[in-house]
């Protein structure tokens, strides 16, 4: 039985230029990625969207496997996320967290009571031998989400942030230290030895459009690109691949992306983001506040309002991105050979 119905518009903002059978893959992590994924789900037919999600943020806490980005995408697509933060559950309580603190346990990572049930169930299924892909699909179905949600890998990949205070696991940098240390570089432990799941590979190689959501490129999307030969695979896919800038007017829409860019010596501009993805995308979307930067992007660019405050904003941006992808179809669409024989979700 579904815990809550997925939140969808009663009248989807359908795009008249798009075929009904289009298959769209979104690469996502964090709140920005979850917002655009929600917009894409709204404007696309049921089942047309697959979201491949960063799992570099995953970690073990209280003896449980915590998957923050997978859960943020899940809760947003299900319409049960906290609308103020974008992550976590709406109407959440924290009795277990409070009691854990009283007992001397770790309480620096805010696990809500409803959220905790997901972690308990996920960890139970993983101990029973199910893959993270299978567990994620069970959770998606339980929450009534009509889109497919896939982890980037079933094998553990962990984001390690190299800072002026030493190497910090991602959650210790992001939550424990509130992104205060100066970032020198980022690496992804286990990425080279891992590979895309068969389901993620299938989704990418059969997609009609691939969208790089406005997630932090260094912490949310680079982990996905670092898994096995994912970046090389994307280079061979001759379908529109569109990235949406997470930087607007020299600031990150949410999170530490702008701070990290300054610390690592990069100009805080959408042009830097476009260059970062230069070898794997065909089009770039940037906010109207940065319209002047479009002339400095070495690929077709769309200037539009990329700020997503509400459901209409999410659907509007999703439609603009898909329209832009449709306009690029003639220049990108020609067959490519792929030799891997993937399997479907078990």
XYZ file of C-alpha atoms in Angstrom:
346
model
C 0.000 0.000 0.000
C 1.336 3.424 -0.895
C 2.322 5.609 2.028
C 1.304 8.763 0.183
C 0.286 9.562 -3.382
C 2.921 11.114 -5.583
C 2.349 14.822 -5.997
C 1.537 15.633 -9.596
C -0.270 18.367 -11.435
C -3.816 17.483 -12.477
C -3.118 19.170 -15.793
C 0.501 18.438 -16.725
C 2.337 21.184 -18.582
C 2.752 19.049 -21.673
C 5.133 20.141 -24.374
C 3.537 20.076 -27.786
C 6.843 19.514 -29.607
C 7.786 16.306 -27.833
C 6.806 12.774 -28.857
C 4.798 10.900 -26.245
C 7.263 8.014 -26.321
C 10.343 10.058 -25.419
C 12.535 8.508 -22.729
C 14.290 11.087 -20.597
C 17.131 10.438 -18.161
C 18.037 12.993 -15.510
C 21.340 12.900 -13.628
C 20.691 14.359 -10.203
C 21.764 14.877 -6.642
C 20.668 17.247 -3.916
C 17.729 19.621 -3.790
C 18.357 21.390 -7.109
C 18.433 18.099 -8.955
C 15.327 16.852 -7.168
C 13.426 20.029 -8.076
C 14.071 19.745 -11.798
C 13.412 16.005 -11.712
C 10.028 16.799 -10.181
C 9.325 19.260 -12.988
C 10.304 16.675 -15.600
C 8.008 14.100 -13.988
C 5.161 16.609 -14.125
C 5.458 17.389 -17.831
C 6.310 13.910 -19.111
C 3.971 10.933 -19.524
C 3.994 8.430 -16.636
C 7.073 6.225 -16.751
C 8.979 8.357 -19.267
C 11.478 9.680 -16.720
C 14.412 7.856 -15.156
C 16.522 9.646 -12.545
C 20.050 8.356 -11.973
C 21.092 9.603 -8.555
C 24.402 10.301 -6.872
C 25.269 7.831 -4.104
C 28.649 9.322 -3.217
C 26.932 10.957 -0.215
C 25.841 7.587 1.225
C 27.235 6.606 4.600
C 26.717 4.355 7.582
C 25.101 5.963 10.626
C 23.486 4.354 13.690
C 24.254 1.006 12.020
C 22.077 1.945 9.046
C 22.769 2.704 5.382
C 21.804 6.327 4.759
C 21.313 7.489 1.137
C 20.610 11.244 1.356
C 20.415 12.063 -2.356
C 18.333 9.016 -3.241
C 15.905 9.944 -0.473
C 15.764 13.615 -1.469
C 14.820 12.615 -5.013
C 12.356 10.002 -3.727
C 10.600 12.387 -1.340
C 10.403 15.190 -3.925
C 8.991 12.945 -6.647
C 6.498 11.542 -4.137
C 5.510 15.027 -2.990
C 6.262 14.288 0.680
C 9.446 16.367 1.058
C 9.851 19.231 3.504
C 8.904 22.238 1.354
C 11.088 24.636 3.357
C 14.361 22.720 3.148
C 13.723 20.642 0.022
C 15.152 17.588 1.804
C 13.723 15.397 4.545
C 10.041 14.726 5.165
C 7.182 17.168 5.570
C 5.624 17.308 9.048
C 8.618 15.481 10.453
C 9.305 14.822 14.139
C 12.643 14.119 15.811
C 11.871 12.159 18.956
C 14.365 9.387 18.181
C 17.111 11.926 17.442
C 16.402 13.728 20.725
C 16.502 10.484 22.685
C 19.683 9.386 20.919
C 21.342 12.588 22.094
C 20.173 11.994 25.663
C 21.752 8.541 25.476
C 25.079 9.982 24.380
C 24.744 8.868 20.772
C 25.640 10.842 17.669
C 23.003 13.483 16.947
C 24.830 15.746 14.479
C 22.983 14.287 11.468
C 19.284 15.104 11.665
C 17.384 11.911 11.026
C 13.650 12.403 11.398
C 11.303 9.737 12.702
C 9.499 9.152 9.387
C 12.783 9.302 7.524
C 14.238 6.743 9.918
C 11.663 4.149 8.854
C 13.022 4.334 5.278
C 16.595 3.801 6.489
C 15.544 0.880 8.665
C 13.704 -0.794 5.810
C 16.500 -0.140 3.306
C 19.127 -1.547 5.649
C 17.010 -4.619 6.341
C 16.594 -5.352 2.634
C 20.300 -4.798 1.957
C 21.179 -7.263 4.732
C 18.861 -9.769 3.065
C 21.010 -9.540 -0.072
C 18.987 -7.210 -2.280
C 20.936 -4.734 -4.380
C 20.607 -1.001 -3.794
C 18.864 -0.792 -7.184
C 16.259 -3.339 -6.087
C 15.796 -1.659 -2.708
C 15.379 1.765 -4.304
C 12.763 0.426 -6.687
C 10.810 -1.114 -3.799
C 10.843 2.219 -1.983
C 9.784 4.080 -5.137
C 6.805 1.790 -5.548
C 5.865 2.074 -1.874
C 5.743 5.865 -2.206
C 3.719 5.733 -5.430
C 6.377 7.387 -7.614
C 5.664 6.766 -11.287
C 9.189 7.595 -12.491
C 12.155 5.249 -12.174
C 14.808 6.118 -9.582
C 18.197 4.427 -9.901
C 21.386 4.618 -7.848
C 24.454 5.331 -9.969
C 26.079 2.107 -8.709
C 25.253 -0.820 -6.463
C 28.845 -0.831 -5.218
C 29.871 1.677 -2.532
C 31.382 4.913 -3.862
C 32.210 7.534 -1.251
C 32.908 11.222 -1.813
C 35.991 12.419 0.050
C 36.508 16.167 0.411
C 40.135 17.266 0.665
C 40.255 20.413 2.817
C 42.649 22.625 4.722
C 41.638 20.618 7.803
C 42.434 17.291 6.174
C 40.367 14.730 4.298
C 36.715 14.695 5.349
C 34.016 12.177 4.374
C 31.287 14.100 2.592
C 28.675 14.169 5.361
C 31.274 15.262 7.920
C 32.205 18.151 5.629
C 28.673 19.023 4.542
C 26.685 18.499 7.741
C 29.184 18.004 10.545
C 31.382 20.970 9.600
C 28.672 22.902 7.699
C 30.960 23.312 4.648
C 33.260 25.624 6.638
C 36.664 24.077 5.757
C 38.380 25.354 2.624
C 38.074 22.828 -0.208
C 41.236 21.882 -2.070
C 39.904 19.014 -4.164
C 37.353 16.189 -4.196
C 37.820 12.502 -4.907
C 35.504 9.505 -5.126
C 36.705 6.435 -3.301
C 35.767 3.219 -5.094
C 34.541 4.933 -8.278
C 37.225 3.546 -10.581
C 36.492 -0.010 -9.437
C 32.719 0.359 -9.658
C 30.456 0.479 -12.685
C 27.033 1.700 -13.622
C 24.253 -0.660 -12.707
C 22.766 -2.565 -15.620
C 19.556 -0.591 -15.148
C 21.389 2.750 -15.266
C 23.361 1.649 -18.341
C 20.171 0.603 -20.090
C 18.472 3.884 -19.225
C 21.340 5.940 -20.639
C 21.827 3.946 -23.823
C 18.112 3.957 -24.664
C 17.420 7.579 -23.676
C 16.172 10.161 -26.135
C 17.338 13.035 -23.937
C 19.779 13.242 -21.026
C 19.499 16.135 -18.575
C 22.231 17.197 -16.175
C 20.174 18.749 -13.406
C 21.269 21.967 -11.629
C 23.073 19.994 -8.945
C 26.495 20.761 -7.509
C 28.819 19.624 -10.330
C 31.668 18.667 -8.001
C 29.724 16.935 -5.226
C 26.584 15.623 -6.924
C 27.208 14.980 -10.622
C 30.953 14.290 -10.756
C 30.458 11.180 -8.597
C 28.079 9.820 -11.245
C 30.463 10.695 -14.073
C 33.356 9.075 -12.174
C 31.735 5.646 -11.936
C 33.610 3.269 -14.236
C 33.552 4.607 -17.794
C 30.350 6.627 -17.452
C 31.908 9.789 -18.811
C 33.253 7.895 -21.819
C 29.873 6.267 -22.379
C 28.131 9.647 -22.397
C 30.565 10.865 -25.037
C 29.363 8.105 -27.375
C 25.640 8.778 -26.944
C 24.333 10.837 -29.845
C 21.221 12.246 -28.213
C 20.721 15.748 -26.780
C 22.557 16.071 -23.480
C 21.590 19.277 -21.705
C 23.106 20.737 -18.530
C 21.370 23.357 -16.379
C 23.628 25.767 -14.499
C 23.396 25.696 -10.692
C 25.079 29.111 -10.543
C 23.052 32.311 -10.963
C 24.549 35.781 -10.700
C 27.758 34.503 -9.116
C 25.932 32.559 -6.406
C 24.848 28.960 -5.944
C 21.092 28.531 -5.988
C 21.556 26.213 -2.997
C 24.534 24.627 -1.271
C 28.296 25.239 -1.310
C 29.025 25.152 -5.067
C 30.010 28.829 -5.344
C 32.146 28.683 -2.191
C 33.910 25.568 -3.461
C 34.556 27.102 -6.858
C 36.233 30.140 -5.304
C 38.330 27.965 -3.004
C 39.458 25.727 -5.872
C 40.366 28.759 -7.970
C 37.535 28.665 -10.498
C 35.570 31.731 -11.653
C 32.081 31.552 -10.150
C 30.197 31.774 -13.419
C 28.025 29.489 -15.555
C 30.826 29.481 -18.132
C 32.960 27.486 -15.689
C 30.162 24.937 -15.299
C 29.699 24.619 -19.065
C 33.434 24.077 -19.522
C 33.387 21.432 -16.777
C 30.858 19.402 -18.800
C 32.224 20.408 -22.204
C 33.061 16.871 -23.353
C 29.733 15.302 -22.399
C 26.989 17.837 -23.199
C 25.514 19.333 -26.365
C 23.568 22.233 -24.872
C 23.665 24.465 -21.818
C 20.892 26.290 -19.959
C 21.684 29.388 -17.924
C 19.627 31.940 -16.080
C 18.521 35.217 -17.632
C 20.589 37.057 -15.025
C 23.665 35.562 -16.713
C 22.514 36.208 -20.287
C 25.792 37.923 -21.197
C 27.693 34.734 -20.374
C 25.883 32.791 -23.101
C 28.227 34.226 -25.729
C 31.170 32.627 -23.919
C 29.741 29.114 -23.821
C 31.191 26.830 -26.511
C 27.902 25.103 -27.362
C 24.288 26.031 -28.054
C 22.874 27.850 -25.035
C 19.398 28.633 -23.781
C 18.827 31.676 -21.589
C 15.722 31.399 -19.406
C 14.512 31.748 -15.838
C 16.094 28.815 -13.995
C 14.917 29.674 -10.470
C 12.393 27.137 -9.155
C 10.273 28.433 -6.276
C 7.154 26.333 -6.790
C 5.613 23.534 -8.842
C 4.826 25.819 -11.774
C 8.451 27.007 -11.896
C 9.678 23.418 -11.940
C 7.318 22.464 -14.761
C 8.157 25.629 -16.709
C 11.904 24.994 -16.555
C 11.448 21.310 -17.386
C 9.427 22.234 -20.460
C 12.019 24.799 -21.550
C 14.814 22.231 -21.185
C 12.915 19.610 -23.191
C 12.004 22.120 -25.904
C 15.662 23.080 -26.110
C 16.620 19.408 -26.382
C 14.090 18.952 -29.190
C 15.661 21.844 -31.077
C 19.039 20.087 -30.918
C 17.753 16.699 -32.028
C 18.750 16.926 -35.725
C 22.362 17.746 -34.898
C 22.795 14.982 -32.302
C 20.601 12.132 -33.477
C 22.482 9.379 -35.259
C 23.136 5.775 -34.235
C 25.920 4.666 -31.938
C 27.062 1.115 -31.233
C 27.106 -0.275 -27.692
C 28.515 -3.662 -26.889
C 27.447 -4.215 -23.295
C 24.438 -6.470 -22.801
C 22.581 -4.997 -19.833
C 19.942 -6.692 -17.713
C 16.741 -5.183 -16.422
C 15.962 -4.479 -12.788
C 15.496 -7.689 -10.890
